[in-house]
Amino acid sequence: MAAALCWGAVGSPRGLRALMRCEMQCARWCLITSRKLYSSLYDPNEKTFEKLLIANRGEIACRVIKTCKKMGIKTVAIHSDVDANAVHVKMADEAVCVGPAPTSKSYLNMDAIMEVIKKTRAQAVHPGYGFLSENKEFARRLASEGVTFIGPDTHAIQAMGDKIESKLLAKNAKVNTIPGFDGVVKDADEAVRIAREIGYPVMIKASAGGGGKGMRIAWDDEETREGFRFSSQEAASSFGDDRLLIEKFIDNPRHIEIQVLADKHGNALWLNERECSIQRRNQKVVEEAPSTFLDPETRRAMGEQAVALAKAVKYSSAGTVEFLVDSSKNFYFLEMNTRLQVEHPVTECITGLDLVQEMIRVAKGYPLRHKQADIPINGWAVECRVYAEDPYKSFGLPSIGKLSQYQEPLHLPSVRVDSGIQQGSDISIYYDPMISKLITYGSNRAEALKRMEEALDNYVIRGVAHNISLLREVIIHPRFVQGDISTKFLPEVYPDGFKGHKLTDLERRELLATAASLYVTEQLRSQRFLGTQRIPIAKSKRSRWELSVRLGDGVYPVAVSKESSSFSVEVDGMKLNVTSEWNLASPLLSVTIDGTQRTIQYKLQILTKVAAELSKYMPEKIAEDTSSILRSPMPGAVVAVSVKPGDMVSEGQEICVIEAMKMQNSMIAAKTGKVKAVHCKAGDTVGEGDLLVELE
């Protein structure tokens, strides 16, 4: 009989819990309202809006609804047909479907959204981030209907949303800028010419973009041509605007941004910085506030330049000015996001401000309640973006599926989870793969990181691949702990890709001992008859079990003896004492090993001695020869197919392009050969592992 145990990275010796799940049991879960780590101060006499529509989905829609409830504002949610049962739909006072799953037909469908606004008589719209949050046409249409846009006016959106115009404005406002071409790049040939003039490497990016989409780094002419094509396609898909610009790529920088807040009365504040250097594919993964790198002088200089830029465009709302910072603390303007940023919770934690509340107040016309001297840095906050991604594939290729089990670590102190999903939710190919934002707060960085480590260990996610193992390894890595980071952290620390946590000998023994003890506990429980007087014909007097545990590529013999409420487990000739309450109905199980508590998640298999012997005769599955075939590494949609049967292709040549969660991925040939068959066409939806192309 075989049992499987989900196991993960071993936690620190300090009071932790073991997070386990035996596949043969059905564990219970509990959904807890997100704990807020920001100010709940609200003046009920300060009237704003009666009804507000959130033109977004997922965690940010839920986040806005929470503040609206606090302020006594009724909310309207919009949703696509596949989001009909989403959490944000259930949280809102009203919800209206605006179209089918594709974003162009739902969350980007301005006509449908405007119709909902009229139908529900919403007085204001909060756009969240992404989708229409930086679309000046949407803001203009709202203004023409007398509906308040919770964000800056159309002039600021136009000025800062266009990276070309924003760079020119930044120069005029005496903000440090990156050398580059200040116009729109017309085609691939012009892109190559400009790149040569600037000097490689260069950054190609969407003029109207953000969130890492429509961005490519090019080191030579060929990469410039390829980058121009992919960036323009992603920009058109994500923002409806395929214009691109090119600028010098600053190698090995930090990505540090300044949160600004401005009102309609000429007041503007900078709310300190956020360190956002841990990234993959130009998208942030771990953020923190404040930064370990900035001294007070540099922080003030960056803050003052950010405010100067905001005032130059008469900005009014919350916004973020992003900078690249080199090793000498020289900083350069990157872009301004005229919306609420994904990582805003860390700023709320250290300042005590509710940024959504401040945005609503400003939109209604109220002046800011604070002066620059009032803005503190209280403690330290860290945010991890929990994605439905496989971190072992390029640091995270999207994963889809249903959340069969889900429990947030809200029982821990100073933990905040911003999410828009629950157990049973579907993660689809249509939207961003983010599951949640996990935030921890501490009086200092060490405390915030320790709480993050514990929170990740106690996070239960089943049904989809997720990146918690990568997040945990990042925050405990010596370089990260020391603050020695840059945007190249992941490829530098994991040059061959992320391989997971490497167990020490002690961790391996503790893992094997706990797994074997849990297996025996389940076996003993299955022998009991509850709610009946049935008595076994023969009483079992067994007190010792000889098992084999398969961990990775190894199989390890383990002997388990039951001693009262604990187990004595022999591994590698050493005995370990394992105790627990053994509540198999809970996904969180506290286990003590030789007096030390652990938090662990991993995958392994447990076999009886007889089963282990018989397994030697099982034929091994022969690995598939992938040199002549191309399979999709992720679920997604086929954007383009570049070959047909009979074509000759070279090694490394593009075969097709797969788009997953709005990111385009080029699939290339593994060898030179002739195309035998093509099993997909543009527009097809494919799953992970689906056969795309065969070579002879």
XYZ file of C-alpha atoms in Angstrom:
696
model
C 0.000 0.000 0.000
C 1.400 3.373 -0.925
C 0.673 6.763 0.574
C 1.755 10.142 -0.689
C 2.654 13.045 1.532
C 2.997 16.645 0.381
C 6.047 18.181 1.966
C 8.046 21.368 1.426
C 10.953 23.462 2.537
C 12.104 22.845 6.092
C 11.433 25.724 8.417
C 13.554 27.153 11.196
C 13.747 25.443 14.622
C 11.637 28.236 16.132
C 7.995 27.324 17.054
C 6.673 26.326 13.645
C 3.954 24.014 12.357
C 4.118 21.075 10.002
C 2.001 21.563 6.922
C 0.974 18.190 5.548
C -1.718 16.466 3.595
C -2.080 12.740 3.006
C -3.724 12.157 -0.362
C -6.078 9.528 1.100
C -7.628 11.984 3.553
C -10.005 14.888 2.999
C -8.786 17.866 5.014
C -11.052 20.686 6.147
C -10.349 24.317 5.458
C -11.349 27.658 6.819
C -11.678 30.900 4.872
C -10.795 33.877 7.007
C -11.285 37.511 6.094
C -7.970 39.179 5.247
C -6.370 40.863 8.221
C -5.794 44.539 7.437
C -2.427 46.108 8.165
C -3.324 49.723 7.456
C -5.239 52.533 9.106
C -8.998 52.132 9.517
C -9.466 55.787 10.484
C -12.597 57.130 8.807
C -14.714 60.207 9.402
C -18.402 59.262 8.815
C -19.265 62.946 8.420
C -16.969 63.204 5.388
C -19.358 62.302 2.572
C -17.952 60.851 -0.648
C -20.014 58.596 -2.940
C -23.139 56.507 -2.450
C -22.257 53.884 -5.055
C -18.951 52.976 -6.703
C -18.235 50.530 -9.547
C -14.964 48.566 -9.600
C -13.802 48.089 -13.197
C -11.576 45.152 -12.364
C -11.522 41.621 -10.973
C -9.686 39.401 -8.497
C -7.765 40.558 -5.468
C -7.682 44.265 -6.335
C -11.467 44.365 -6.770
C -11.833 42.713 -3.345
C -9.319 45.161 -1.883
C -11.293 48.187 -3.103
C -14.589 46.714 -1.898
C -13.209 46.309 1.636
C -12.381 50.008 1.913
C -15.717 50.984 0.359
C -17.534 48.927 2.983
C -15.556 50.726 5.679
C -16.542 54.079 4.175
C -20.212 53.128 3.798
C -20.086 53.110 -0.012
C -22.185 50.567 -1.926
C -20.254 48.662 -4.577
C -20.907 47.293 -8.064
C -18.750 44.487 -9.453
C -18.364 43.676 -13.125
C -17.382 40.208 -14.292
C -16.911 37.994 -17.329
C -19.031 34.882 -17.699
C -16.259 32.647 -16.326
C -15.962 34.906 -13.263
C -19.653 34.646 -12.352
C -18.838 32.895 -9.053
C -15.683 34.864 -8.249
C -15.094 36.227 -4.753
C -15.274 39.881 -5.824
C -18.716 39.194 -7.331
C -19.938 37.747 -4.034
C -18.473 40.595 -1.972
C -20.070 43.431 -3.945
C -23.579 44.748 -3.324
C -24.376 44.348 -7.032
C -22.704 42.440 -9.873
C -23.226 42.561 -13.635
C -21.738 40.418 -16.412
C -19.989 42.452 -19.119
C -19.098 39.712 -21.591
C -17.266 36.438 -22.265
C -13.882 35.440 -20.860
C -11.454 37.219 -23.242
C -10.494 40.570 -21.704
C -11.166 42.449 -24.945
C -14.803 41.355 -24.698
C -15.254 41.907 -20.957
C -12.893 43.824 -18.670
C -11.638 45.982 -21.565
C -15.093 46.365 -23.111
C -15.728 50.065 -22.456
C -19.168 50.103 -24.091
C -20.422 47.276 -21.870
C -18.944 48.819 -18.741
C -20.428 52.241 -19.495
C -23.811 50.573 -19.939
C -23.489 48.950 -16.488
C -22.588 52.306 -14.955
C -25.767 53.839 -16.370
C -27.884 50.856 -15.365
C -26.654 50.770 -11.743
C -26.332 54.566 -11.401
C -22.814 54.292 -10.027
C -21.403 57.726 -9.204
C -17.729 56.766 -9.388
C -15.446 54.110 -10.847
C -12.279 52.674 -9.329
C -10.214 50.968 -12.059
C -7.784 49.066 -9.816
C -4.611 48.279 -11.774
C -4.189 46.904 -15.278
C -7.135 46.712 -17.703
C -8.547 50.270 -18.089
C -6.751 51.843 -15.122
C -4.466 53.977 -17.313
C -6.743 54.383 -20.314
C -7.354 58.081 -20.959
C -10.300 57.359 -23.266
C -12.097 55.505 -20.474
C -11.473 58.381 -18.065
C -12.711 60.843 -20.706
C -15.914 58.869 -21.317
C -16.607 58.729 -17.588
C -16.126 62.498 -17.271
C -18.490 63.140 -20.175
C -21.188 61.166 -18.322
C -20.569 62.989 -15.048
C -19.068 59.893 -13.398
C -16.006 60.355 -11.197
C -12.867 58.432 -12.130
C -10.961 57.393 -9.002
C -7.595 58.420 -10.349
C -5.880 61.363 -12.027
C -7.426 63.423 -14.822
C -7.033 62.566 -18.499
C -4.131 65.005 -18.971
C -1.989 63.264 -16.350
C -2.931 59.820 -17.666
C -1.961 60.900 -21.186
C 1.273 62.540 -20.073
C 2.499 59.805 -17.743
C 0.889 56.832 -19.448
C 2.820 57.550 -22.630
C 6.415 56.645 -21.804
C 7.736 58.853 -24.589
C 5.897 61.966 -23.435
C 6.523 61.193 -19.747
C 10.257 61.015 -20.347
C 10.266 64.456 -21.992
C 8.180 65.882 -19.140
C 10.521 64.289 -16.603
C 13.506 65.970 -18.255
C 11.762 69.338 -18.123
C 10.918 68.774 -14.441
C 14.655 68.193 -13.733
C 14.123 64.493 -13.036
C 17.053 62.184 -13.814
C 16.314 60.172 -16.997
C 17.863 57.221 -18.843
C 19.642 57.974 -22.154
C 17.590 56.811 -25.128
C 15.463 57.659 -28.157
C 12.639 60.042 -27.305
C 10.353 59.254 -30.246
C 8.170 56.377 -31.449
C 10.031 53.518 -33.155
C 8.400 52.883 -36.538
C 9.636 49.429 -37.489
C 12.248 46.746 -36.822
C 14.833 48.348 -39.124
C 14.570 51.672 -37.317
C 14.757 49.822 -33.998
C 18.088 48.282 -35.033
C 19.442 51.664 -36.196
C 18.442 53.370 -32.928
C 19.804 50.516 -30.819
C 23.188 50.796 -32.553
C 23.258 54.551 -31.933
C 22.432 54.168 -28.233
C 24.764 51.201 -27.824
C 23.858 47.689 -26.686
C 22.280 46.479 -24.473
C 18.975 48.307 -24.960
C 15.485 48.006 -23.491
C 12.565 47.836 -25.936
C 9.271 48.591 -24.235
C 5.688 49.546 -24.882
C 4.987 53.255 -24.750
C 1.608 52.653 -23.091
C 2.717 49.615 -21.131
C 3.378 48.516 -17.602
C 3.564 45.416 -15.433
C 6.495 43.974 -17.386
C 4.369 43.387 -20.490
C 5.689 44.522 -23.874
C 9.293 44.679 -22.624
C 12.370 42.992 -24.070
C 16.121 43.372 -23.510
C 18.223 43.200 -26.680
C 21.969 42.591 -26.820
C 22.383 42.569 -30.608
C 20.597 43.325 -33.902
C 18.830 39.958 -34.093
C 17.420 40.264 -30.577
C 16.318 43.826 -31.387
C 14.281 42.656 -34.370
C 12.750 39.812 -32.357
C 12.134 42.079 -29.379
C 10.422 44.679 -31.545
C 8.031 42.059 -32.904
C 7.120 40.481 -29.561
C 6.924 43.761 -27.648
C 4.618 45.339 -30.220
C 2.351 42.264 -30.242
C 2.169 42.106 -26.424
C 1.592 45.856 -26.229
C -1.294 45.661 -28.692
C -2.794 42.676 -26.856
C -2.467 44.147 -23.362
C -2.972 47.874 -23.928
C -4.449 48.284 -27.409
C -1.397 50.401 -28.334
C 1.606 48.896 -30.134
C 3.903 51.945 -30.017
C 7.404 51.247 -28.703
C 10.398 53.196 -27.448
C 14.031 52.213 -26.966
C 16.435 53.309 -24.243
C 19.757 52.279 -22.783
C 19.499 49.195 -20.592
C 21.184 49.803 -17.243
C 22.836 46.521 -16.379
C 22.469 45.083 -12.863
C 20.340 47.873 -11.339
C 17.936 47.993 -8.430
C 14.281 48.761 -9.111
C 13.113 51.224 -6.456
C 9.894 53.208 -6.677
C 8.399 56.159 -4.822
C 4.730 56.242 -3.836
C 3.199 59.682 -4.333
C -0.156 61.060 -3.218
C -1.536 64.361 -4.513
C -4.832 66.241 -4.300
C -6.665 68.764 -6.489
C -5.449 71.686 -4.357
C -1.765 71.587 -5.316
C -0.634 69.423 -2.392
C 1.610 66.418 -3.039
C 3.473 63.985 -0.787
C 5.976 61.187 -1.260
C 5.165 58.194 0.947
C 8.674 56.690 0.993
C 10.000 53.962 -1.267
C 9.424 50.334 -2.178
C 12.241 47.964 -3.138
C 11.064 45.868 -6.106
C 14.277 44.341 -7.454
C 13.345 40.654 -7.192
C 11.807 40.049 -10.609
C 11.308 37.440 -13.285
C 10.543 38.403 -16.882
C 10.490 42.082 -15.797
C 7.645 41.381 -13.366
C 8.034 41.857 -9.632
C 7.925 38.852 -7.310
C 9.022 40.142 -3.886
C 8.704 43.738 -2.684
C 9.525 45.466 0.583
C 9.361 48.848 2.236
C 11.584 50.566 3.004
C 14.676 49.653 0.955
C 17.861 48.460 2.643
C 19.877 50.412 0.065
C 18.688 53.996 0.414
C 20.139 56.482 2.862
C 17.986 59.420 4.044
C 19.574 61.828 1.546
C 18.961 59.600 -1.482
C 15.435 58.828 -0.270
C 14.654 62.528 0.043
C 16.145 63.333 -3.366
C 14.107 60.587 -5.058
C 10.980 61.641 -3.200
C 11.375 65.299 -4.103
C 11.920 64.479 -7.792
C 8.856 62.224 -7.771
C 6.730 65.020 -6.279
C 8.181 67.540 -8.744
C 7.070 65.308 -11.617
C 3.595 64.861 -10.105
C 3.182 68.610 -9.732
C 4.450 69.210 -13.277
C 1.439 67.334 -14.660
C -0.983 68.568 -11.980
C -1.359 65.012 -10.717
C -4.167 64.232 -8.258
C -4.490 60.714 -6.774
C -2.137 57.944 -5.702
C 0.622 57.208 -8.207
C 4.023 55.610 -8.389
C 7.242 56.966 -9.867
C 9.641 54.142 -10.686
C 13.417 54.519 -10.752
C 16.401 52.375 -11.645
C 19.194 52.816 -9.111
C 22.791 51.811 -9.841
C 25.426 50.601 -7.385
C 26.572 54.195 -6.761
C 23.027 55.272 -5.828
C 22.564 57.214 -9.039
C 18.867 56.991 -9.894
C 17.055 57.342 -13.214
C 13.366 57.862 -13.977
C 11.835 54.726 -15.458
C 8.103 55.473 -15.667
C 5.133 56.738 -13.687
C 2.161 54.487 -13.056
C -0.963 56.618 -12.809
C -2.882 54.108 -10.732
C -2.819 52.069 -7.556
C 0.218 49.812 -7.641
C 0.027 46.043 -7.033
C 2.504 46.322 -4.164
C 0.788 49.236 -2.377
C 0.148 47.180 0.825
C 3.768 47.459 2.022
C 3.486 51.243 1.931
C 0.225 51.074 3.867
C 1.918 48.942 6.502
C 4.783 51.351 7.222
C 2.776 54.589 6.937
C -0.600 53.569 8.400
C -2.458 55.083 5.425
C -5.250 53.379 3.482
C -4.338 54.382 -0.076
C -7.690 53.354 -1.540
C -9.457 55.574 0.984
C -7.103 58.455 0.163
C -7.785 58.003 -3.575
C -11.539 58.180 -2.982
C -11.186 61.285 -0.798
C -9.026 63.052 -3.377
C -11.410 62.152 -6.206
C -14.264 63.722 -4.234
C -12.232 66.925 -3.912
C -11.021 66.775 -0.324
C -7.511 68.074 0.431
C -4.851 65.776 1.834
C -4.987 65.391 5.608
C -1.225 65.060 6.052
C 1.962 67.056 5.574
C 5.283 65.607 4.419
C 6.640 65.738 7.970
C 3.739 63.525 9.087
C 4.740 60.590 6.858
C 6.602 58.006 8.926
C 8.587 54.859 8.301
C 7.215 52.649 11.051
C 8.716 49.170 10.963
C 9.241 47.014 7.886
C 6.888 45.244 5.477
C 7.521 42.495 2.915
C 5.202 41.321 0.147
C 5.407 38.061 -1.792
C 3.314 37.612 -4.918
C 1.877 34.111 -4.794
C 1.342 32.908 -8.355
C -0.214 29.833 -9.922
C 3.052 29.103 -11.679
C 5.566 26.290 -11.844
C 8.774 27.876 -10.468
C 10.873 25.019 -11.856
C 10.118 26.224 -15.409
C 11.805 29.543 -16.207
C 11.115 30.732 -12.629
C 7.386 30.391 -13.255
C 5.333 29.275 -16.238
C 1.561 29.565 -15.715
C -0.465 26.736 -14.202
C -4.223 26.373 -14.499
C -6.733 24.298 -12.560
C -9.132 24.305 -9.636
C -8.011 25.109 -6.097
C -8.943 21.829 -4.452
C -7.687 23.023 -1.073
C -6.886 26.555 0.015
C -6.099 28.087 3.404
C -4.427 31.424 4.062
C -2.045 31.783 7.056
C -4.149 34.435 8.779
C -3.893 32.728 12.164
C -0.341 34.112 12.414
C 0.355 37.602 13.830
C 1.069 40.591 11.540
C 0.052 38.743 8.378
C -2.110 40.256 5.649
C -3.380 38.396 2.580
C -4.922 40.277 -0.333
C -6.655 37.664 -2.466
C -9.647 37.237 -4.714
C -9.983 33.477 -4.669
C -11.187 30.741 -2.350
C -11.251 26.977 -2.222
C -12.900 25.757 -5.407
C -11.861 28.777 -7.485
C -10.591 28.177 -11.015
C -7.301 29.576 -12.263
C -7.806 30.038 -16.027
C -5.645 30.935 -19.010
C -7.497 34.193 -19.542
C -6.184 36.272 -16.650
C -3.125 36.986 -14.559
C -2.011 33.870 -12.616
C -1.748 35.709 -9.271
C -3.350 33.800 -6.393
C -2.701 36.424 -3.731
C -0.358 38.970 -2.244
C 1.091 37.782 1.059
C 2.273 40.615 3.302
C 4.033 40.457 6.655
C 4.969 43.304 8.970
C 7.559 43.608 11.709
C 9.259 46.223 13.840
C 12.376 45.604 11.726
C 13.350 43.725 8.560
C 14.510 40.586 10.355
C 11.163 40.262 12.134
C 9.179 40.870 8.930
C 11.223 38.231 7.072
C 10.862 35.689 9.874
C 7.093 36.185 9.818
C 7.091 35.829 6.034
C 9.005 32.559 6.312
C 6.460 31.230 8.789
C 3.515 32.511 6.731
C 4.771 30.791 3.563
C 5.241 27.556 5.526
C 1.640 27.743 6.720
C 0.051 28.595 3.363
C -2.039 25.694 2.015
C -2.567 25.598 -1.778
C -3.556 22.424 -3.628
C -4.826 21.821 -7.156
C -2.434 24.070 -9.091
C 1.310 24.524 -9.198
C 2.450 27.549 -7.205
C 5.639 29.485 -6.503
C 5.739 29.338 -2.697
C 8.865 27.160 -2.728
C 10.704 29.797 -4.799
C 9.468 32.668 -2.633
C 10.655 30.926 0.513
C 14.098 30.191 -0.890
C 14.468 33.830 -1.958
C 13.648 35.367 1.419
C 16.031 33.071 3.340
C 18.896 33.316 0.835
C 21.979 34.956 2.419
C 22.248 37.534 -0.362
C 18.627 38.621 0.084
C 18.911 38.675 3.870
C 21.986 40.913 3.542
C 20.166 43.192 1.090
C 22.601 42.359 -1.732
C 20.041 42.306 -4.544
C 19.397 43.618 -8.045
C 16.981 42.904 -10.878
C 19.347 40.068 -11.862
C 19.026 38.309 -8.504
C 17.153 35.228 -9.735
C 19.344 34.401 -12.767
C 22.496 35.084 -10.764
C 21.517 32.969 -7.750
C 19.937 30.223 -9.861
C 21.917 30.249 -13.156
C 20.605 26.802 -14.099
C 17.045 27.573 -13.056
C 15.317 27.029 -9.727
C 15.735 23.452 -8.485
C 13.955 23.675 -5.142
C 15.182 23.430 -1.583
C 18.288 21.310 -1.080
C 17.788 19.179 2.016
C 20.557 18.842 4.572
C 21.140 15.362 6.041
C 19.334 16.403 9.235
C 16.368 17.797 7.299
C 16.190 14.641 5.194
C 16.102 12.413 8.286
C 13.446 14.570 9.955
C 11.381 14.553 6.783
C 11.559 10.766 6.448
C 10.770 10.251 10.135
C 7.739 12.528 10.094
C 6.394 11.056 6.859
C 6.703 7.504 8.183
C 5.037 8.471 11.474
C 2.125 10.078 9.657
C 1.720 6.986 7.482
C 1.595 4.669 10.511
C -0.882 7.001 12.244
C -3.196 6.771 9.222
C -2.850 2.985 9.141
C -3.768 2.689 12.817
C -6.724 5.000 12.389
C -8.068 2.922 9.479
C -8.220 -0.138 11.781
C -10.568 1.536 14.256
C -14.353 1.194 14.059
C -16.120 4.374 15.151
C -19.802 4.559 16.122
C -20.233 0.774 16.267
C -19.668 -2.086 18.724
C -17.869 -4.230 16.159
C -14.817 -5.973 17.545
C -11.998 -7.240 15.311
C -11.688 -11.041 15.202
C -8.018 -10.786 16.064
C -6.505 -7.876 17.935
C -3.515 -6.332 16.279
C -0.490 -6.223 18.550
C 1.807 -4.733 15.955
C 4.163 -2.116 17.343
C 6.874 -1.930 14.672
C 6.681 -1.112 10.968
C 9.423 -1.446 8.379
C 8.824 0.965 5.528
C 10.545 2.401 2.485
C 10.222 6.075 1.650
C 10.874 7.302 -1.880
C 12.247 10.848 -1.807
C 13.441 12.320 -5.080
C 15.515 9.680 -6.837
C 16.315 7.788 -3.627
C 14.531 5.092 -1.622
C 15.266 5.014 2.113
C 14.488 2.239 4.630
C 12.754 3.485 7.765
C 11.740 1.559 10.905
C 8.915 2.944 13.047
C 8.060 1.907 16.618
C 5.053 3.257 18.513
C 5.743 4.389 22.057
C 2.565 5.652 23.769
C 1.545 8.869 21.926
C 4.874 9.262 20.111
C 6.918 7.358 17.557
C 10.533 6.275 17.628
C 11.841 6.272 14.079
C 15.135 4.782 12.951
C 16.702 6.462 9.908
C 20.318 6.000 8.781
C 21.042 4.147 12.027
C 19.851 7.133 14.086
C 16.694 7.280 16.226
C 14.364 10.268 16.166
C 11.403 10.880 18.464
C 8.305 12.250 16.690
C 5.259 13.539 18.557
C 2.058 15.303 17.505
C -1.664 15.501 18.172
C -2.015 13.750 14.776
C -5.198 15.505 13.720
C -5.405 14.025 10.225
C -8.486 16.072 9.371
C -6.481 19.299 9.389
C -4.081 20.459 6.663
C -1.954 22.101 9.378
C -0.332 19.606 11.714
C 2.067 20.504 14.515
C 4.922 17.977 14.708
C 7.800 17.946 17.179
C 10.988 16.083 16.234
C 13.415 15.564 19.107
C 11.992 18.636 20.828
C 12.001 20.857 17.729
C 8.906 21.888 15.766
C 9.048 22.016 11.987
C 7.151 23.444 9.016
C 7.743 21.339 5.941
C 6.203 20.635 2.539
C 7.515 18.043 0.144
C 6.448 15.248 -2.192
C 7.388 11.665 -1.382
C 5.983 8.147 -1.427
C 5.761 5.653 1.435
C 5.748 1.898 0.814
C 5.660 -1.153 3.041
C 8.777 -3.311 2.922
C 6.996 -5.888 0.740
C 5.668 -3.237 -1.648
C 9.119 -1.714 -1.912
C 10.606 -5.094 -2.858
C 7.918 -5.695 -5.498
C 8.347 -2.205 -6.938
C 11.805 -3.214 -8.168
C 10.108 -5.373 -10.786
C 7.967 -2.557 -12.142
C 9.118 -1.491 -15.627
C 10.515 2.019 -15.724
C 8.816 4.544 -17.975
C 11.078 5.395 -20.871
C 11.636 9.123 -21.219
C 10.166 10.608 -24.371
C 12.597 11.749 -27.064
C 11.678 15.424 -27.334
C 14.250 16.358 -29.987
C 11.803 15.638 -32.812
C 8.628 16.941 -31.216
C 7.480 20.215 -29.740
C 5.007 20.170 -26.853
C 3.459 23.182 -25.179
C 5.234 23.862 -21.857
C 2.161 25.636 -20.495
C -1.569 26.075 -21.094
C -2.345 28.966 -23.414
C -3.507 30.138 -26.827
C -1.622 29.754 -30.095
C -0.930 33.247 -31.457
C 1.043 32.285 -34.568
C 2.444 29.237 -36.351
C 5.526 29.918 -38.470
C 5.937 26.549 -40.251
C 4.008 24.020 -42.336
C 4.611 20.339 -43.195
C 7.610 19.937 -45.489
C 9.413 23.082 -44.289
C 13.061 22.827 -43.266
C 13.806 24.394 -39.875
C 17.078 25.125 -38.093
C 17.889 24.511 -34.455
C 16.627 27.476 -32.442
C 14.242 28.636 -35.174
C 10.817 29.844 -34.039
C 8.071 27.287 -34.687
C 5.093 28.979 -33.064
C 4.099 31.501 -30.401
C 2.003 30.647 -27.335
C 0.299 33.363 -25.287
C -0.409 32.545 -21.649
C -1.800 35.056 -19.165
C -1.025 37.909 -21.617
C 2.663 36.971 -22.023
C 3.881 35.706 -25.399
C 6.380 32.844 -25.513
C 8.366 31.802 -28.589
C 8.548 28.010 -29.101
C 11.711 26.966 -30.970
C 13.009 23.861 -32.745
C 15.313 21.638 -30.693
C 17.193 20.481 -33.801
C 17.548 21.040 -37.532
C 15.112 18.986 -39.618
C 12.024 18.794 -41.817
C 8.557 19.463 -40.419
C 6.549 16.226 -40.460
C 3.244 17.463 -39.026
C 1.704 20.572 -37.461
C -0.980 19.906 -34.845
C -2.066 23.462 -34.057
C -3.137 26.661 -35.729
C -3.462 30.287 -34.685
C -6.362 30.728 -32.313
C -6.221 27.217 -30.846
C -6.264 26.733 -27.076
C -3.640 24.238 -25.907
C -2.909 22.538 -22.617
C 0.406 21.824 -20.953
C 2.094 18.938 -22.777
C -0.082 19.131 -25.903
C 1.725 18.136 -29.098
C 2.288 21.150 -31.349
C 4.728 20.148 -34.087
C 6.589 16.984 -35.181
C 9.884 16.830 -37.078
C 11.080 13.894 -39.190
